[in-house]
Amino acid sequence: MPKQFARLVDAEQSTFQATARRVAEPGLFARPTVIAAAESRFIVAEQLVQAGLSADIILEPQGRDSAAAVAVAALHSARTDPRAIVLIMAADHVIGDADAFRRAVAAAAEGARAGYTMTLGIEPTRPATDYGYIRRGSALSEAEGGAGGACTVERFVEKPDAAGAERLIAEGALWNSGYFLFRADVMIAELEAFVPDVLAGARAALQAATTDLDFVRLDADAFGQVPKISIDYAVMERTARAGVLPVSFAWSDVGTWDAVWGVLERDAQGNALRGRVELIGTRNSLVHSEGEGLTTVVGLEDVVVVTTPDAVLVASKAQSGRVKDLVSVLREKAHPEADAHRRMYRPWGWYQRIDIGERFQVKRIMVTPGGRLSLQKHFHRAEHWVVVKGTAEVTVDERVVLVHENEAVYLPIGSMHRLTNPGKIPLELIEVQVGSYTGEDDIIRVEDIYGR
Amino acid sequence: MPKQFARLVDAEQSTFQATARRVAEPGLFARPTVIAAAESRFIVAEQLVQAGLSADIILEPQGRDSAAAVAVAALHSARTDPRAIVLIMAADHVIGDADAFRRAVAAAAEGARAGYTMTLGIEPTRPATDYGYIRRGSALSEAEGGAGGACTVERFVEKPDAAGAERLIAEGALWNSGYFLFRADVMIAELEAFVPDVLAGARAALQAATTDLDFVRLDADAFGQVPKISIDYAVMERTARAGVLPVSFAWSDVGTWDAVWGVLERDAQGNALRGRVELIGTRNSLVHSEGEGLTTVVGLEDVVVVTTPDAVLVASKAQSGRVKDLVSVLREKAHPEADAHRRMYRPWGWYQRIDIGERFQVKRIMVTPGGRLSLQKHFHRAEHWVVVKGTAEVTVDERVVLVHENEAVYLPIGSMHRLTNPGKIPLELIEVQVGSYTGEDDIIRVEDIYGR
């Protein structure tokens, strides 16, 4: 699962949810826009609902790097107000103090209003070699927000080595947070000047976009033409009007498990713990146990242990950057865990497998109120559904029945069936599949309200 | 789960099964006797059936240390033949070469026949500090098996420190394997001489034993009186007639995960792997993944990672002896994983929980052919049973029905019900419990063929 949707840092919410909540202050921020990969659409929608938030959701048919996404954001915002101030945030960063963040955004907005493309520059707390740096230029004028400490950017510096990081810090350089703040019309003009192909492609993709349920789906052909380039290379490193506001709140891009450990609360032994965990003689470690299982660690230091019902990761904290290599290995070897998650999100809710045997499979299925699975049939399996929460409306061939909590229904092999949640609370049921083959691909969809 | 019943070393069998198989050679060995804790009786029986073996099974109502068990073994064997040669084996040791083991037993039997209590002394391969040692005395005569290298025991030495171990090895001392071989009448006489209370208690417990299904259950009152003392202290260190046969096959008491690693096959990086596992930059480690899940390790050395559907253990190999402390901590904190296993063995088969929610629980239940659960009812839950393999005979109040694969039956709250496997193959079913409380203790047993 992409890390922005996981509850890595906060047991109550994902970093995506925390990011959306951070700007849920109507006095300061308008309704946000989420730009997301098309395949993440259901989890984006589900997590916004969980968090009690709403947003415009724009779907990228494929990733075209950050300049394309910024272009879409600027164009989309300009439709409402060409001079709208746009704040770009990654969904997977952690910020310690949301109030300080909002004050910083309000301060940086003055520079943006004056025509600068502003970034937030984090005061370094260690000579990090995994972040880019920003060297400050001269102070902005008072009218441009200079009173708050905002300056021009003298230069963006790529990730340095350790000695370089020490030197940059001595020179007063800041970490590049990747947060940007600009006027829509200013960014559109910058893109026009530096990367007109990106702007044109984004505009075409947005103009030809289709609406699918609550999602705006960018046109795949047009968006596929947009050159892949980061907003840093495309605009920030070239523009004469880049500004930076130094800020000192706790921030991390949580790019590695080591960084996650760094932002978590830790006990006297330096351990950051989550879930059912017991340690003996273990220090400076992150142990994160999801689900019902117990995770134990004996006599280790500086390790990361993450257990979920799908998979277990045990890593040296210092080498946790190599998890990327691990994912490549898993893909090469076709381990489903590289990309699939035990709980599979669908437009109507989710399902997860809870058991499997030679001629059977058991799933737990959740259908959101109003959710409706496709009308379908299977050639190789019968299904037994036992409702454990809520009420199901079940179509079996010509018959439609309501199935309540603690009631069951049987779907013979080959029967045409459909599951709907007509109620006001989530529907949960246990599905027992019995048959010679229980693969996901034994499904004939006859009709589907989600157009699958 | 006690480690002798786990498939730690061999994916196909437990060390208990391997131990039983090692003596399944009718030309050399009689039908074996298993002396086991009463609570392990069903898994002992199940694992013997799985291995295609049969044995007398004698149950200890409580552990009274090894002298008591040896006394029971000697008395039980003497009933058939007072001069029977008895071989005592722990069920949790690993031996590399079963043929070499059997040859050694045949050779040591000569000494036993001549009246010695023989042990197998392992030629040390490292200066171990976690084993006891045996200093050899003079060679036995040819008639006593001395031709095979058997000697008298000069002295048993407790676990030494590192320097002591080096010295002992230089002196030609052997590891004490804890395997004993004696004539039943000789051991009975030795026990009579050194620890008459142990012998008397064991004799009384065996005389008053009851038969329960296929088990011989030692009398709890009598056995509870037997002093707790090891056979080493009780007899071996005192007798004038202790002998030792030096042997050189690979042997381990697999007392720690480090020792398990030591006896497993390892790849070029020194890793011993089992199940679905992927490693990056990891060496000299043991990674053991049970069940469906994937276990990954990045950038570590000398660690032990054991994952099961219940729990995960990550330990420094050097400190894997502290797992004992961990178990104490788990007990103190009342973690069920300290003693309970996800798959719970019962006289009729087993069950395991596969999912649990606020008002429901799902189990997979296996009933062996002929198995019969108690006649029972619940106050707080209804149950849905879906048969996924075999045939069930289900009693619900006054009704008895046969339920076949892909059929379901409903047991309302408060109904009196019973589940039986009348067939020739194992019965498997999925049980969905729905109700306000799904704890194991909501059960009224009206009748039970297993006397529970």
Short mmCIF file of N, CA, C and O in Angstrom, two decimals, chain B residues 13 25 264 354 379 390:
data_model
loop_
_atom_site.label_atom_id
_atom_site.label_comp_id
_atom_site.label_asym_id
_atom_site.label_seq_id
_atom_site.Cartn_x
_atom_site.Cartn_y
_atom_site.Cartn_z
N GLN B 13 8.52 -32.94 9.45
CA GLN B 13 8.19 -33.61 10.70
C GLN B 13 8.74 -32.85 11.90
O GLN B 13 9.71 -32.11 11.79
N GLU B 25 12.26 -49.45 13.88
CA GLU B 25 12.94 -50.50 13.11
C GLU B 25 12.73 -51.78 13.89
O GLU B 25 13.45 -52.07 14.86
N LEU B 264 20.61 -26.64 10.98
CA LEU B 264 19.89 -26.54 9.71
C LEU B 264 20.87 -26.44 8.55
O LEU B 264 22.02 -26.00 8.70
N ILE B 354 -9.95 -17.71 12.45
CA ILE B 354 -9.44 -17.06 11.24
C ILE B 354 -9.87 -15.60 11.14
O ILE B 354 -9.30 -14.85 10.36
N PHE B 379 -25.16 -19.40 25.18
CA PHE B 379 -26.18 -18.41 25.56
C PHE B 379 -26.13 -17.13 24.72
O PHE B 379 -27.08 -16.38 24.67
N GLY B 390 -15.57 -33.15 3.36
CA GLY B 390 -16.10 -34.28 4.12
C GLY B 390 -17.59 -34.12 4.42
O GLY B 390 -18.28 -33.32 3.79
#
